[in-house]
CSV table of C-alpha atoms and ligand atoms in Angstrom, one decimal:
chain,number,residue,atom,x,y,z
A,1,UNK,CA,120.3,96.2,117.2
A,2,UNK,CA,120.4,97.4,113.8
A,3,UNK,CA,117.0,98.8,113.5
A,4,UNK,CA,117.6,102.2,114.6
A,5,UNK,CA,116.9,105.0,112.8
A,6,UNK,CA,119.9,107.3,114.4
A,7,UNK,CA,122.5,104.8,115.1
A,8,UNK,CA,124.9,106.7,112.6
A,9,UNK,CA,124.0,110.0,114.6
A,10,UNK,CA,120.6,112.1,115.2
A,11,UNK,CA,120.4,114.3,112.1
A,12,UNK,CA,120.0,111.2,110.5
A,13,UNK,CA,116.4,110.6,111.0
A,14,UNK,CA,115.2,114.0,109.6
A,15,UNK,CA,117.1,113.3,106.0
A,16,UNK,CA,114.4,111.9,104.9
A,17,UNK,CA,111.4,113.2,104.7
A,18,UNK,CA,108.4,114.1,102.7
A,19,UNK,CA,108.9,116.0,99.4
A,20,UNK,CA,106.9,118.9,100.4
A,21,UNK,CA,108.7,119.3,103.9
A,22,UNK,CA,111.9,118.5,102.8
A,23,UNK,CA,111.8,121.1,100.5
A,24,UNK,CA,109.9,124.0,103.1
A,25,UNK,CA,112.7,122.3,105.7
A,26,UNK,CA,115.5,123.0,103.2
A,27,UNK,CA,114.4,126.8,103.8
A,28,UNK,CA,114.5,126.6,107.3
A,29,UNK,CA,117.6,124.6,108.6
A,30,UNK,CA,119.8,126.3,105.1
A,31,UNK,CA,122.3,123.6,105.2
A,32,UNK,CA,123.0,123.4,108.9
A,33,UNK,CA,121.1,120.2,108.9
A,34,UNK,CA,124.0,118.2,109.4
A,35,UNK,CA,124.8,120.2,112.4
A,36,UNK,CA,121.9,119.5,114.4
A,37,UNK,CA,120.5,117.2,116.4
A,38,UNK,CA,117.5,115.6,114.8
A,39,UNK,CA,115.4,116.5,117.9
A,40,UNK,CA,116.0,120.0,117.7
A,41,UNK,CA,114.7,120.0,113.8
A,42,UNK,CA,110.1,119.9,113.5
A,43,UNK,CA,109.5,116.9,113.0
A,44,UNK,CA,106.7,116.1,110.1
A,45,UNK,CA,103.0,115.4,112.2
A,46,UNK,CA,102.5,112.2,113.4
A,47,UNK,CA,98.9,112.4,112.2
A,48,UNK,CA,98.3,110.3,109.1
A,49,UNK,CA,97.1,113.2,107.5
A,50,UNK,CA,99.3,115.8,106.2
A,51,UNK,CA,102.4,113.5,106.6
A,52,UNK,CA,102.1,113.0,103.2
A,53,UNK,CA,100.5,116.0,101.5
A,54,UNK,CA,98.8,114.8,98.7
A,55,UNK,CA,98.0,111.3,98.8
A,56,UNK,CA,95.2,110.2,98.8
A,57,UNK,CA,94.5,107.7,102.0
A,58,UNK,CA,92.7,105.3,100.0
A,59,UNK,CA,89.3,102.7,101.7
A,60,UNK,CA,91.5,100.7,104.1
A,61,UNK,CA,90.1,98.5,106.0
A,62,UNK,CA,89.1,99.1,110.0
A,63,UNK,CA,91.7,96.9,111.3
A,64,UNK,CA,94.1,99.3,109.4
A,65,UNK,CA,93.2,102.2,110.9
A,66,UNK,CA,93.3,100.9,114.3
A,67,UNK,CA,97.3,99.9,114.0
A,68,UNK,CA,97.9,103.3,112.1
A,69,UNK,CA,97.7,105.1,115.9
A,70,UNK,CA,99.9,103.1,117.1
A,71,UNK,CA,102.4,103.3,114.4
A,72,UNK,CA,106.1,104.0,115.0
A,73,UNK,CA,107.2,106.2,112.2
A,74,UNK,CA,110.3,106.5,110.6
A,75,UNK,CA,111.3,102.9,112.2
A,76,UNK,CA,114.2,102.8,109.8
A,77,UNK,CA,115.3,105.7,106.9
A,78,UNK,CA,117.4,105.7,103.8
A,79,UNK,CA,119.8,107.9,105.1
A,80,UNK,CA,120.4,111.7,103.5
A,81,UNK,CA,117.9,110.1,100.0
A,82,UNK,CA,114.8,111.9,99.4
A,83,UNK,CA,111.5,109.8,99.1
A,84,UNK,CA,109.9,109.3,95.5
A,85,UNK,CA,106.5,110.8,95.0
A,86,UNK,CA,103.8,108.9,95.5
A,87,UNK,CA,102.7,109.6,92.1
A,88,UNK,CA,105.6,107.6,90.8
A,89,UNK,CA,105.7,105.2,93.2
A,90,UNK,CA,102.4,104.3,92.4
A,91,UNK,CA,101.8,104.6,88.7
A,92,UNK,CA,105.5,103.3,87.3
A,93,UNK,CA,104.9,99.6,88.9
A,94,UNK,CA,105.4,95.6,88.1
A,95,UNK,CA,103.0,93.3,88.5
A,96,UNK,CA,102.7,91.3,85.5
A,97,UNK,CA,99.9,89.4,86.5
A,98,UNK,CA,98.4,93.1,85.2
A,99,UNK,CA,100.4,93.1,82.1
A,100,UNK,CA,104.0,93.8,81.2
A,101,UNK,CA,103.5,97.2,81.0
A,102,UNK,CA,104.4,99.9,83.9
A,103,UNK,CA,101.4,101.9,83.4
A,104,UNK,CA,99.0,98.5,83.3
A,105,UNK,CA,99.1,97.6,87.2
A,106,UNK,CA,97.6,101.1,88.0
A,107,UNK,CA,95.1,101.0,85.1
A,108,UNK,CA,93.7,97.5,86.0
A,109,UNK,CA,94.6,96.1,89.8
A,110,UNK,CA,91.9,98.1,90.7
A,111,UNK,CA,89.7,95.5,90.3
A,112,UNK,CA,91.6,92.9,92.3
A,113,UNK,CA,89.4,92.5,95.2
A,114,UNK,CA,91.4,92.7,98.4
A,115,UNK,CA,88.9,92.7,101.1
A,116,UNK,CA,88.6,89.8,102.6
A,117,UNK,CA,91.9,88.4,102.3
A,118,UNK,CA,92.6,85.5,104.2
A,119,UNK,CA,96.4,84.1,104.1
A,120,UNK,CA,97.0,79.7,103.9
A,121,UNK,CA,99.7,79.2,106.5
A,122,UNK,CA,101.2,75.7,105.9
A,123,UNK,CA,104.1,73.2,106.0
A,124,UNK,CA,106.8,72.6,108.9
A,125,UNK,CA,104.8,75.0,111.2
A,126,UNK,CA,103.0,75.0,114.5
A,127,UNK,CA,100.2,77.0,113.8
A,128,UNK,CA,99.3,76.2,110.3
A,129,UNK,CA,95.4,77.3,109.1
A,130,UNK,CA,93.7,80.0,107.0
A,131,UNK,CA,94.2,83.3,108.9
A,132,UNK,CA,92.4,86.1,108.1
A,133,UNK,CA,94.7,89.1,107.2
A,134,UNK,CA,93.4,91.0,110.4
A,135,UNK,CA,93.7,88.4,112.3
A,136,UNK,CA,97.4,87.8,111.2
A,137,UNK,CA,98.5,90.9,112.3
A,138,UNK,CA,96.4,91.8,115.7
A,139,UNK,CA,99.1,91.5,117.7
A,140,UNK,CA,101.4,93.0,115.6
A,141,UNK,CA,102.5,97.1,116.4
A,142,UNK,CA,102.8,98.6,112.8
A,143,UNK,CA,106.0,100.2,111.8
A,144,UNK,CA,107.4,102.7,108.8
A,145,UNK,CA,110.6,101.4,106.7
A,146,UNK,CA,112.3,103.1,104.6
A,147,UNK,CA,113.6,101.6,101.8
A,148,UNK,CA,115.4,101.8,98.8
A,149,UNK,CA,113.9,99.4,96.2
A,150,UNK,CA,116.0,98.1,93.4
A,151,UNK,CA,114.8,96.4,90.1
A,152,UNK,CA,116.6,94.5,88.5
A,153,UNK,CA,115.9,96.2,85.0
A,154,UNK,CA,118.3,98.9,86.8
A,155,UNK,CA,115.8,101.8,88.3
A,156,UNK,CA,115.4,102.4,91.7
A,157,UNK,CA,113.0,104.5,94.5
A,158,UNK,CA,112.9,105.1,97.8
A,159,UNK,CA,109.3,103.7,99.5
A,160,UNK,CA,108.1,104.6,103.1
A,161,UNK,CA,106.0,101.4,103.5
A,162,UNK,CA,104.1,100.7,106.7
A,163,UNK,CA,104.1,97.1,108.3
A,164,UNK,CA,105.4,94.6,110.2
A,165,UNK,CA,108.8,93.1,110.5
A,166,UNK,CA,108.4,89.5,109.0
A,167,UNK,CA,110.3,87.8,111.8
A,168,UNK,CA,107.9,89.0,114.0
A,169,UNK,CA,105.2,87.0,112.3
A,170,UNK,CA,107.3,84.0,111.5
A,171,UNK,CA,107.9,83.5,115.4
A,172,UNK,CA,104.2,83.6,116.1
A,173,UNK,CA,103.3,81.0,113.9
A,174,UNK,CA,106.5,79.1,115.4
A,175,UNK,CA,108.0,76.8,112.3
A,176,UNK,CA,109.8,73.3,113.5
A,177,UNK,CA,112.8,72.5,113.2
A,178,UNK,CA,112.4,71.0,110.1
A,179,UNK,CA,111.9,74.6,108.4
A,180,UNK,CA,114.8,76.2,106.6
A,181,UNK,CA,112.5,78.0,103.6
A,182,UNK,CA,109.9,80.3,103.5
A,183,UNK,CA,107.8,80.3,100.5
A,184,UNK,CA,105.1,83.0,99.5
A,185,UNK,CA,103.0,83.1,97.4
A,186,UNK,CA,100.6,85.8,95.1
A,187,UNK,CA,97.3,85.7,94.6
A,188,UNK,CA,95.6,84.0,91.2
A,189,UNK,CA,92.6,84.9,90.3
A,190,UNK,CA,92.4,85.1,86.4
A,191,UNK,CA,89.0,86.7,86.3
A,192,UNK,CA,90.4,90.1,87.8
A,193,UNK,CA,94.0,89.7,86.1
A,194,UNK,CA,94.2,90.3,82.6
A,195,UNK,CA,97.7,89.9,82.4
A,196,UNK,CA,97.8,85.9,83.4
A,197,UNK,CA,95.0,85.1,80.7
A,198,UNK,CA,97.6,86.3,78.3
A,199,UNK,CA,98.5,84.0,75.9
A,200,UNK,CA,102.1,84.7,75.3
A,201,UNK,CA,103.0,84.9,79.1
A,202,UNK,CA,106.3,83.2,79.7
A,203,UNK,CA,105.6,83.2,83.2
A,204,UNK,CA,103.7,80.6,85.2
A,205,UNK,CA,101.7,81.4,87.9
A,206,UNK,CA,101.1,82.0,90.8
A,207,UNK,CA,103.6,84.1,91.1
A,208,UNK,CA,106.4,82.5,93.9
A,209,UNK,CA,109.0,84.0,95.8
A,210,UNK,CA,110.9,82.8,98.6
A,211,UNK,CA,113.6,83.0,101.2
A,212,UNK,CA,116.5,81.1,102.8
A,213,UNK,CA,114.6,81.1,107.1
A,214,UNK,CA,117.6,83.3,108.1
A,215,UNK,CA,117.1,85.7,105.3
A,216,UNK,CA,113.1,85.8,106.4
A,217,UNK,CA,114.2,86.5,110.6
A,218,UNK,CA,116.3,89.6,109.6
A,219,UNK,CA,115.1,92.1,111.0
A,220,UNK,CA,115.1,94.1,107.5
A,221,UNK,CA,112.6,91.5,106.4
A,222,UNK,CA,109.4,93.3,106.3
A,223,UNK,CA,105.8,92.6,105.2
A,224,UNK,CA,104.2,96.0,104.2
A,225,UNK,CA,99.9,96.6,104.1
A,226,UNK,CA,101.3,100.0,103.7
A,227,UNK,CA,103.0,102.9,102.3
A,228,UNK,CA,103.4,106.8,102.5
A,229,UNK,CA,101.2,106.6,105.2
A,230,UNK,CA,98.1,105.1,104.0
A,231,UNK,CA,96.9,101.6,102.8
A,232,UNK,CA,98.8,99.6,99.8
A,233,UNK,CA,97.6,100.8,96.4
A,234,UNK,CA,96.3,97.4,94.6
A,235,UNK,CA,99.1,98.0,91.8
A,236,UNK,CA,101.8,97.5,95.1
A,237,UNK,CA,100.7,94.3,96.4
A,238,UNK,CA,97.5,94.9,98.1
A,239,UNK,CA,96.7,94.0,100.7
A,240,UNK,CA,99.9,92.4,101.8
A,241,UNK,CA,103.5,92.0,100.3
A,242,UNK,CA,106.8,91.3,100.9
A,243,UNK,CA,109.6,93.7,100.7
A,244,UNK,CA,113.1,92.6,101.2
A,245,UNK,CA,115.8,95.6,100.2
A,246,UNK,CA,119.1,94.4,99.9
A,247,UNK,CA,117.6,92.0,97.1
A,248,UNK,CA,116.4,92.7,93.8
A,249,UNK,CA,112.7,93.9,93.7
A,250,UNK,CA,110.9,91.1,91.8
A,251,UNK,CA,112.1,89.2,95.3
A,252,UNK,CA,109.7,91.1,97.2
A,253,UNK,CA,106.6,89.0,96.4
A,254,UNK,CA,102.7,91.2,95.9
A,255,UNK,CA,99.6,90.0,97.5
A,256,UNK,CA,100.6,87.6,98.8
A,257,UNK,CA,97.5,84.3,99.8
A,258,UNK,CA,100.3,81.9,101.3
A,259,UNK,CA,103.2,81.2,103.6
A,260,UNK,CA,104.4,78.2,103.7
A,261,UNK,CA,107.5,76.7,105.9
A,262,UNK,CA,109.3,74.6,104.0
A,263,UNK,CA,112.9,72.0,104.2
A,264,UNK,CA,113.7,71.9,100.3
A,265,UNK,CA,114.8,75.6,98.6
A,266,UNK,CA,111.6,76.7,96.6
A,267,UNK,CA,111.3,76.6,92.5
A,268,UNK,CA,110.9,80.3,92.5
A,269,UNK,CA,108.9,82.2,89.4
A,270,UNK,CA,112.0,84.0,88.0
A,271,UNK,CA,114.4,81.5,88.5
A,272,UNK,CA,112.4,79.2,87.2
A,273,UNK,CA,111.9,81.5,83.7
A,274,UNK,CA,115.5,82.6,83.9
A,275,UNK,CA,117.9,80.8,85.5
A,276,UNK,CA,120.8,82.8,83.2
A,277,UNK,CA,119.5,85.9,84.7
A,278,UNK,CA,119.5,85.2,88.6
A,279,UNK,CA,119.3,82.7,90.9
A,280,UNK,CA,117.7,82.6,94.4
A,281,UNK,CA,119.3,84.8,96.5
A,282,UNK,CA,119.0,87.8,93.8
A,283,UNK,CA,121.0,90.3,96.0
A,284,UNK,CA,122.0,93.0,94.7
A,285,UNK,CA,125.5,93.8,93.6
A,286,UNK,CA,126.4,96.1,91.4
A,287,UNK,CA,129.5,93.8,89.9
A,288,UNK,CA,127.3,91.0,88.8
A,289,UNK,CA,125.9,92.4,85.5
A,290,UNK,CA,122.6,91.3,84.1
A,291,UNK,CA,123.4,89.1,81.1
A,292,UNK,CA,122.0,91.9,78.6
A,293,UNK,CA,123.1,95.1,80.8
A,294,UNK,CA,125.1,96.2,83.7
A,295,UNK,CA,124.0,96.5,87.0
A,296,UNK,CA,126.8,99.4,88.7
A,297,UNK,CA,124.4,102.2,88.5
A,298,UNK,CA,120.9,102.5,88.7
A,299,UNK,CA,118.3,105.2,87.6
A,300,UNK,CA,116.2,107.2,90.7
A,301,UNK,CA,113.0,107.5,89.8
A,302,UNK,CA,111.3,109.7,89.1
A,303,UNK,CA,114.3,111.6,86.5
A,304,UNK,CA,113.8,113.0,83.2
A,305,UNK,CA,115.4,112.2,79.7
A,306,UNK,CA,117.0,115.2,80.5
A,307,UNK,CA,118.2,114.4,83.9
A,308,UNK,CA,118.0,110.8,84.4
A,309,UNK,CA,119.2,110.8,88.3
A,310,UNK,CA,122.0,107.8,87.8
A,311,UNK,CA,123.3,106.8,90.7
A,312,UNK,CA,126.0,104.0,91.9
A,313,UNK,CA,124.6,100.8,92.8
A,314,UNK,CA,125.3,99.6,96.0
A,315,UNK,CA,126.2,96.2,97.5
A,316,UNK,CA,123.4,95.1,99.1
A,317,UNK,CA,121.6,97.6,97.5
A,318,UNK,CA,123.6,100.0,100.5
A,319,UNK,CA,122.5,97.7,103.3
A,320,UNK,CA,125.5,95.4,103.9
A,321,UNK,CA,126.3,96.5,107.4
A,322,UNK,CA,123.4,94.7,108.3
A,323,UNK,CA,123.2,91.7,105.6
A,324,UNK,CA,126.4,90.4,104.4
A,325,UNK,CA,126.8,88.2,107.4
A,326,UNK,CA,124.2,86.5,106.2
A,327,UNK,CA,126.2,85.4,103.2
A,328,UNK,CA,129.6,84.7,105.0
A,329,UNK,CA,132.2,82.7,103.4
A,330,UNK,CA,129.7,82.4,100.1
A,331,UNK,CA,131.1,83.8,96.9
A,332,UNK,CA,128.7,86.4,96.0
A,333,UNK,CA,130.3,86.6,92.1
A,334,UNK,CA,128.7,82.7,92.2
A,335,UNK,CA,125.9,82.8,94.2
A,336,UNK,CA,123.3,85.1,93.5
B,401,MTE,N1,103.1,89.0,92.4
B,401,MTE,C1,104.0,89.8,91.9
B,401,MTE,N2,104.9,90.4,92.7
B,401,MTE,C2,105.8,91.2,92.2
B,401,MTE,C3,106.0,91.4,90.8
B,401,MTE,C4,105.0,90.8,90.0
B,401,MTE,O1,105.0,90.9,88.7
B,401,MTE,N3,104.1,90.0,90.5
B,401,MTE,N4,107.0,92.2,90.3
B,401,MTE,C5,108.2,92.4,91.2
B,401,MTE,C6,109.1,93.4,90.7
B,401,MTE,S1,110.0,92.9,89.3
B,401,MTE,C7,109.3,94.5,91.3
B,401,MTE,S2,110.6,95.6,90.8
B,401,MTE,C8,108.5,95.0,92.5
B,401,MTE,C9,107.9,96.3,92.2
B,401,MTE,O2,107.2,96.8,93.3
B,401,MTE,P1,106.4,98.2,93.2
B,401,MTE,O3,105.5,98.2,92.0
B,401,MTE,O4,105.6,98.3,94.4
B,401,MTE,O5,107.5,99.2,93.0
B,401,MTE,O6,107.4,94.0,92.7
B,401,MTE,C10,107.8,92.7,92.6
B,401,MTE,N5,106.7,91.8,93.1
B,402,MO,MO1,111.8,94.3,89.2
């Protein structure tokens, strides 16, 4: 259904692409892109190296490997958006339970250890038990989304994570009827995160994040070990996180350690430190303005001073064609 990379036309797929091959591609094609047929344009290599030139690939794990041959690239694109380097998309990050500042989660997450990692399934589910991440995912045929992400605090990029769609997981560990929340939650482990030991942290942990069940099955809803092509950097949620686009980033939950299935709408961490701020849903919309700023444009990472890339925010963060049924007959100005 909506998960089809061309389903606004072929050329589509090819708009984005790598920063060094969009930019050698942009000599070739000369502004006939739009012209073309996205089959007739080189696609980038399917190999894992050289897809992204320049990043590293990282220690993943075996299992990781093994789904990256399968993988079906460019499952879904921001259309006509170029990505953000992985420099930036790796080194300007939140994740406070590193410390509140952007530069902290790639200074100290290294020392999160994320291998094992075993994920507590519980609550109004089937198959409820202590998966191991590999084992989570061994049916599972890996994918590459992408995204544009939106923080709240108003700046934006454009990720190519590699995953799973969440609904796919969701149905194999088959939730009763009694199920109408999914709650996830982070990792703790105090000893390898110098941010939670703080003592003026207004946030209490673990970190939780959830979604309404229909939210979770969308097929947008993704859970990402991945991104640019090789295995999540610690600082973006190794070895497993949530991303959800159409809401505002801090809903898309980092290492995560539990799922759980549950009939009562979760006490989520930022609603829960600022309910005046958002509430649950968090989608974005550029006409609901943060109490302290406005949220109609963004900034595109990476910019300048000089050139800070603002752009319009969009409803939905530009993915209401697929979404805003989800939210029928609510009043977005009151509920988000
Ligand atoms: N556990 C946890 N998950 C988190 C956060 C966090 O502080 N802790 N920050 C959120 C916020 S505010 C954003 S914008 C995104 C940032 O993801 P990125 O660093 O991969 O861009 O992660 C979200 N997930
Ligand atoms: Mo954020």
């Amino acid at each position: 259904m909506l998960i089809k990379s061309n389903s606004r036309g072929a050329a589509r797929e090819v708009e984005v692409t790598p920063e060094a091959v969009y930019r050698q591609r942009r000599l070739i094609v000369q502004g006939a892109l739009a012209g073309l047929a996205g089959a007739a344009l080189p696609l980038v290599s399917r190999a894992q190296a050289g897809r992204y030139p320049g990043v590293e690939p990282g220690s993943p794990a075996s299992w990781f490997e093994g789904h990256l041959d399968q993988a079906r690239w460019e499952a879904v694109t921001a259309e006509g958006e170029m990505l953000t380097p992985y420099r930036d998309a790796s080194s300007y990050n939140n994740f406070y339970e590193f410390g509140p500042d952007k530069g902290d989660p790639a200074r100290l997450a290294g020392r999160m250890q994320v291998d094992p990692w075993s994920v507590q399934v519980d609550g109004e589910v089937a198959r409820p038990g202590r998966y191991a991440l590999e084992d989570l995912f061994s049916e599972a045929q890996m994918e590459e989304r992408i995204y544009r992400l939106r923080c709240v605090e108003g700046w934006s990029m454009v990720v190519p994570w590699l995953g799973f769609p969440l609904a796919d997981l969701i149905r194999r560990l088959a939730p009763s009827s009694g199920a109408r929340y999914v709650r996830f939650e982070t990792l703790l482990r105090p000893e390898e995160m110098p941010g939670v030991r703080g003592r003026f942290s207004l946030i209490e942990w673990p970190y939780v994040e959830g979604l309404r069940l229909d939210e979770a099955l969308h097929p947008l809803s993704f859970l990402a070990v991945g991104m640019y092509g090789r295995v999540l950097p610690n600082q973006n949620g190794a070895p497993l996180r949530l991303v959800v686009p159409w809401k505002y980033g801090f809903k898309s939950i980092k290492s995560i350690v539990r799922i759980s299935f549950v009939r009562d709408q979760p006490a989520t961490t930022w609603e829960r430190m600022a309910p005046h701020e958002y509430g649950f849903f968090a989608n974005v919309n550029p006409q609901v303005s943060h109490p302290r700023w406005s949220q109609a444009r963004e900034r595109r990472l990476p910019g300048s001073l000089f050139s800070p890339n603002l752009r319009d925010t969009q409803l939905f963060n530009g993915y209401a064609e697929e979404v805003a049924s989800l939210y029928a007959g609510m009043d977005l100005r009151r509920h988000y």
